[in-house]
Amino acid sequence: MYDGIPEALQENFGLYMAQKSPRKIKLLNNAPVQRLEMKWRTSNKNVDSGVFVMHHMETYMGYTLRNWDCKFAAEGIEQKRQLEKARKIYAAKIVYSEINILKDHMKTEIKFVNQN
């Protein structure tokens, strides 16, 4: 399903870590790639993969999977509602970010769309 993507991510992360912590790179390179069975896992949500990644970065604190509660429900209506809400929150954070050089333009566009 992921067609080598996890391995490519591991390789690129390894290149980064080789610069930051060369002593630990052997551990990373020898670690097997493993797809975790998360209770909130979906059958095919490519559209929401970025939302899942951003939410995981916010909620994962180094716990084991058993002790990690990302707050997403299992696939279904509740999870769909959670993903829609998360999409809106992340979009707003990106648009209104102080480092967004197009923030003022985007705010004007948003006002225009909302008025029509």
JSON list of C-alpha atoms in Angstrom, two decimals:
[
{"chain": "A", "resi": 1, "resn": "MET", "atom": "CA", "xyz": [0.00, 0.00, 0.00]},
{"chain": "A", "resi": 2, "resn": "TYR", "atom": "CA", "xyz": [2.79, 2.45, 0.84]},
{"chain": "A", "resi": 3, "resn": "ASP", "atom": "CA", "xyz": [5.15, 1.18, -1.88]},
{"chain": "A", "resi": 4, "resn": "GLY", "atom": "CA", "xyz": [8.50, 1.98, -0.25]},
{"chain": "A", "resi": 5, "resn": "ILE", "atom": "CA", "xyz": [7.50, 5.32, 1.26]},
{"chain": "A", "resi": 6, "resn": "PRO", "atom": "CA", "xyz": [8.24, 4.32, 4.90]},
{"chain": "A", "resi": 7, "resn": "GLU", "atom": "CA", "xyz": [11.67, 3.06, 3.85]},
{"chain": "A", "resi": 8, "resn": "ALA", "atom": "CA", "xyz": [12.38, 6.30, 1.97]},
{"chain": "A", "resi": 9, "resn": "LEU", "atom": "CA", "xyz": [11.32, 8.30, 5.03]},
{"chain": "A", "resi": 10, "resn": "GLN", "atom": "CA", "xyz": [13.60, 6.21, 7.22]},
{"chain": "A", "resi": 11, "resn": "GLU", "atom": "CA", "xyz": [16.51, 6.70, 4.82]},
{"chain": "A", "resi": 12, "resn": "ASN", "atom": "CA", "xyz": [16.04, 10.48, 4.64]},
{"chain": "A", "resi": 13, "resn": "PHE", "atom": "CA", "xyz": [15.58, 10.77, 8.38]},
{"chain": "A", "resi": 14, "resn": "GLY", "atom": "CA", "xyz": [18.77, 8.74, 8.71]},
{"chain": "A", "resi": 15, "resn": "LEU", "atom": "CA", "xyz": [20.66, 11.22, 6.54]},
{"chain": "A", "resi": 16, "resn": "TYR", "atom": "CA", "xyz": [19.41, 14.05, 8.77]},
{"chain": "A", "resi": 17, "resn": "MET", "atom": "CA", "xyz": [20.27, 12.18, 11.97]},
{"chain": "A", "resi": 18, "resn": "ALA", "atom": "CA", "xyz": [23.74, 11.34, 10.65]},
{"chain": "A", "resi": 19, "resn": "GLN", "atom": "CA", "xyz": [24.49, 15.06, 10.79]},
{"chain": "A", "resi": 20, "resn": "LYS", "atom": "CA", "xyz": [22.88, 15.60, 14.19]},
{"chain": "A", "resi": 21, "resn": "SER", "atom": "CA", "xyz": [23.81, 12.45, 16.10]},
{"chain": "A", "resi": 22, "resn": "PRO", "atom": "CA", "xyz": [26.20, 10.16, 14.20]},
{"chain": "A", "resi": 23, "resn": "ARG", "atom": "CA", "xyz": [26.44, 7.71, 17.13]},
{"chain": "A", "resi": 24, "resn": "LYS", "atom": "CA", "xyz": [22.75, 6.83, 16.95]},
{"chain": "A", "resi": 25, "resn": "ILE", "atom": "CA", "xyz": [22.52, 6.41, 13.19]},
{"chain": "A", "resi": 26, "resn": "LYS", "atom": "CA", "xyz": [23.34, 2.67, 13.29]},
{"chain": "A", "resi": 27, "resn": "LEU", "atom": "CA", "xyz": [20.37, 2.08, 15.59]},
{"chain": "A", "resi": 28, "resn": "LEU", "atom": "CA", "xyz": [18.06, 3.86, 13.19]},
{"chain": "A", "resi": 29, "resn": "ASN", "atom": "CA", "xyz": [19.41, 2.18, 10.08]},
{"chain": "A", "resi": 30, "resn": "ASN", "atom": "CA", "xyz": [19.00, -1.25, 11.67]},
{"chain": "A", "resi": 31, "resn": "ALA", "atom": "CA", "xyz": [15.47, -0.61, 12.96]},
{"chain": "A", "resi": 32, "resn": "PRO", "atom": "CA", "xyz": [12.80, -2.48, 11.04]},
{"chain": "A", "resi": 33, "resn": "VAL", "atom": "CA", "xyz": [10.03, -0.45, 9.43]},
{"chain": "A", "resi": 34, "resn": "GLN", "atom": "CA", "xyz": [6.80, -1.39, 11.14]},
{"chain": "A", "resi": 35, "resn": "ARG", "atom": "CA", "xyz": [3.24, -0.29, 10.35]},
{"chain": "A", "resi": 36, "resn": "LEU", "atom": "CA", "xyz": [1.38, 0.12, 13.61]},
{"chain": "A", "resi": 37, "resn": "GLU", "atom": "CA", "xyz": [-2.17, -1.10, 14.11]},
{"chain": "A", "resi": 38, "resn": "MET", "atom": "CA", "xyz": [-3.73, 2.07, 15.51]},
{"chain": "A", "resi": 39, "resn": "LYS", "atom": "CA", "xyz": [-7.36, 1.96, 16.63]},
{"chain": "A", "resi": 40, "resn": "TRP", "atom": "CA", "xyz": [-8.09, 5.09, 14.56]},
{"chain": "A", "resi": 41, "resn": "ARG", "atom": "CA", "xyz": [-6.53, 3.60, 11.43]},
{"chain": "A", "resi": 42, "resn": "THR", "atom": "CA", "xyz": [-8.57, 4.04, 8.24]},
{"chain": "A", "resi": 43, "resn": "SER", "atom": "CA", "xyz": [-9.00, 1.90, 5.17]},
{"chain": "A", "resi": 44, "resn": "ASN", "atom": "CA", "xyz": [-8.18, 4.63, 2.64]},
{"chain": "A", "resi": 45, "resn": "LYS", "atom": "CA", "xyz": [-7.97, 8.25, 3.77]},
{"chain": "A", "resi": 46, "resn": "ASN", "atom": "CA", "xyz": [-5.23, 9.67, 1.56]},
{"chain": "A", "resi": 47, "resn": "VAL", "atom": "CA", "xyz": [-6.93, 13.08, 1.66]},
{"chain": "A", "resi": 48, "resn": "ASP", "atom": "CA", "xyz": [-6.60, 13.26, 5.43]},
{"chain": "A", "resi": 49, "resn": "SER", "atom": "CA", "xyz": [-3.05, 11.91, 5.77]},
{"chain": "A", "resi": 50, "resn": "GLY", "atom": "CA", "xyz": [-1.67, 15.40, 6.42]},
{"chain": "A", "resi": 51, "resn": "VAL", "atom": "CA", "xyz": [-4.32, 16.02, 9.08]},
{"chain": "A", "resi": 52, "resn": "PHE", "atom": "CA", "xyz": [-3.39, 12.75, 10.78]},
{"chain": "A", "resi": 53, "resn": "VAL", "atom": "CA", "xyz": [0.32, 13.64, 10.64]},
{"chain": "A", "resi": 54, "resn": "MET", "atom": "CA", "xyz": [-0.19, 17.10, 12.14]},
{"chain": "A", "resi": 55, "resn": "HIS", "atom": "CA", "xyz": [-2.45, 15.73, 14.86]},
{"chain": "A", "resi": 56, "resn": "HIS", "atom": "CA", "xyz": [0.00, 12.94, 15.64]},
{"chain": "A", "resi": 57, "resn": "MET", "atom": "CA", "xyz": [2.83, 15.45, 15.97]},
{"chain": "A", "resi": 58, "resn": "GLU", "atom": "CA", "xyz": [0.73, 17.35, 18.50]},
{"chain": "A", "resi": 59, "resn": "THR", "atom": "CA", "xyz": [-0.33, 14.34, 20.56]},
{"chain": "A", "resi": 60, "resn": "TYR", "atom": "CA", "xyz": [2.57, 11.87, 20.42]},
{"chain": "A", "resi": 61, "resn": "MET", "atom": "CA", "xyz": [4.89, 12.27, 23.40]},
{"chain": "A", "resi": 62, "resn": "GLY", "atom": "CA", "xyz": [7.05, 9.16, 23.04]},
{"chain": "A", "resi": 63, "resn": "TYR", "atom": "CA", "xyz": [4.60, 6.72, 24.58]},
{"chain": "A", "resi": 64, "resn": "THR", "atom": "CA", "xyz": [4.05, 3.17, 23.42]},
{"chain": "A", "resi": 65, "resn": "LEU", "atom": "CA", "xyz": [1.07, 2.71, 21.16]},
{"chain": "A", "resi": 66, "resn": "ARG", "atom": "CA", "xyz": [-0.87, 1.21, 24.07]},
{"chain": "A", "resi": 67, "resn": "ASN", "atom": "CA", "xyz": [-0.36, 4.37, 26.15]},
{"chain": "A", "resi": 68, "resn": "TRP", "atom": "CA", "xyz": [-0.84, 6.90, 23.35]},
{"chain": "A", "resi": 69, "resn": "ASP", "atom": "CA", "xyz": [-4.28, 8.42, 23.06]},
{"chain": "A", "resi": 70, "resn": "CYS", "atom": "CA", "xyz": [-4.44, 10.60, 19.97]},
{"chain": "A", "resi": 71, "resn": "LYS", "atom": "CA", "xyz": [-8.11, 11.34, 20.66]},
{"chain": "A", "resi": 72, "resn": "PHE", "atom": "CA", "xyz": [-9.31, 10.14, 17.24]},
{"chain": "A", "resi": 73, "resn": "ALA", "atom": "CA", "xyz": [-12.25, 7.74, 17.19]},
{"chain": "A", "resi": 74, "resn": "ALA", "atom": "CA", "xyz": [-12.19, 4.58, 15.11]},
{"chain": "A", "resi": 75, "resn": "GLU", "atom": "CA", "xyz": [-13.12, 5.02, 11.45]},
{"chain": "A", "resi": 76, "resn": "GLY", "atom": "CA", "xyz": [-16.74, 6.13, 11.13]},
{"chain": "A", "resi": 77, "resn": "ILE", "atom": "CA", "xyz": [-19.03, 9.12, 11.51]},
{"chain": "A", "resi": 78, "resn": "GLU", "atom": "CA", "xyz": [-17.37, 10.43, 14.70]},
{"chain": "A", "resi": 79, "resn": "GLN", "atom": "CA", "xyz": [-13.90, 10.27, 13.15]},
{"chain": "A", "resi": 80, "resn": "LYS", "atom": "CA", "xyz": [-15.21, 12.05, 10.04]},
{"chain": "A", "resi": 81, "resn": "ARG", "atom": "CA", "xyz": [-16.51, 14.86, 12.26]},
{"chain": "A", "resi": 82, "resn": "GLN", "atom": "CA", "xyz": [-13.17, 15.01, 14.11]},
{"chain": "A", "resi": 83, "resn": "LEU", "atom": "CA", "xyz": [-11.22, 15.19, 10.84]},
{"chain": "A", "resi": 84, "resn": "GLU", "atom": "CA", "xyz": [-13.43, 17.99, 9.48]},
{"chain": "A", "resi": 85, "resn": "LYS", "atom": "CA", "xyz": [-12.88, 20.00, 12.65]},
{"chain": "A", "resi": 86, "resn": "ALA", "atom": "CA", "xyz": [-9.12, 19.34, 12.61]},
{"chain": "A", "resi": 87, "resn": "ARG", "atom": "CA", "xyz": [-8.89, 20.42, 8.96]},
{"chain": "A", "resi": 88, "resn": "LYS", "atom": "CA", "xyz": [-10.51, 23.76, 9.82]},
{"chain": "A", "resi": 89, "resn": "ILE", "atom": "CA", "xyz": [-8.24, 24.30, 12.82]},
{"chain": "A", "resi": 90, "resn": "TYR", "atom": "CA", "xyz": [-5.03, 23.53, 10.91]},
{"chain": "A", "resi": 91, "resn": "ALA", "atom": "CA", "xyz": [-6.09, 25.62, 7.91]},
{"chain": "A", "resi": 92, "resn": "ALA", "atom": "CA", "xyz": [-6.78, 28.60, 10.18]},
{"chain": "A", "resi": 93, "resn": "LYS", "atom": "CA", "xyz": [-3.43, 28.18, 11.93]},
{"chain": "A", "resi": 94, "resn": "ILE", "atom": "CA", "xyz": [-1.63, 28.16, 8.58]},
{"chain": "A", "resi": 95, "resn": "VAL", "atom": "CA", "xyz": [-3.54, 31.13, 7.14]},
{"chain": "A", "resi": 96, "resn": "TYR", "atom": "CA", "xyz": [-3.20, 33.31, 10.25]},
{"chain": "A", "resi": 97, "resn": "SER", "atom": "CA", "xyz": [0.38, 32.35, 11.08]},
{"chain": "A", "resi": 98, "resn": "GLU", "atom": "CA", "xyz": [2.72, 35.30, 11.61]},
{"chain": "A", "resi": 99, "resn": "ILE", "atom": "CA", "xyz": [5.22, 33.73, 9.21]},
{"chain": "A", "resi": 100, "resn": "ASN", "atom": "CA", "xyz": [2.68, 33.44, 6.39]},
{"chain": "A", "resi": 101, "resn": "ILE", "atom": "CA", "xyz": [3.83, 36.16, 4.00]},
{"chain": "A", "resi": 102, "resn": "LEU", "atom": "CA", "xyz": [0.49, 35.93, 2.14]},
{"chain": "A", "resi": 103, "resn": "LYS", "atom": "CA", "xyz": [-1.62, 36.22, 5.30]},
{"chain": "A", "resi": 104, "resn": "ASP", "atom": "CA", "xyz": [-3.17, 39.62, 4.48]},
{"chain": "A", "resi": 105, "resn": "HIS", "atom": "CA", "xyz": [-3.99, 38.57, 0.91]},
{"chain": "A", "resi": 106, "resn": "MET", "atom": "CA", "xyz": [-5.53, 35.30, 2.12]},
{"chain": "A", "resi": 107, "resn": "LYS", "atom": "CA", "xyz": [-7.61, 37.10, 4.77]},
{"chain": "A", "resi": 108, "resn": "THR", "atom": "CA", "xyz": [-8.97, 39.39, 2.03]},
{"chain": "A", "resi": 109, "resn": "GLU", "atom": "CA", "xyz": [-9.79, 36.38, -0.15]},
{"chain": "A", "resi": 110, "resn": "ILE", "atom": "CA", "xyz": [-11.55, 34.67, 2.75]},
{"chain": "A", "resi": 111, "resn": "LYS", "atom": "CA", "xyz": [-13.67, 37.77, 3.40]},
{"chain": "A", "resi": 112, "resn": "PHE", "atom": "CA", "xyz": [-14.56, 37.95, -0.31]},
{"chain": "A", "resi": 113, "resn": "VAL", "atom": "CA", "xyz": [-15.60, 34.29, -0.44]},
{"chain": "A", "resi": 114, "resn": "ASN", "atom": "CA", "xyz": [-17.67, 34.62, 2.73]},
{"chain": "A", "resi": 115, "resn": "GLN", "atom": "CA", "xyz": [-19.50, 37.68, 1.36]},
{"chain": "A", "resi": 116, "resn": "ASN", "atom": "CA", "xyz": [-20.52, 35.95, -1.88]}
]
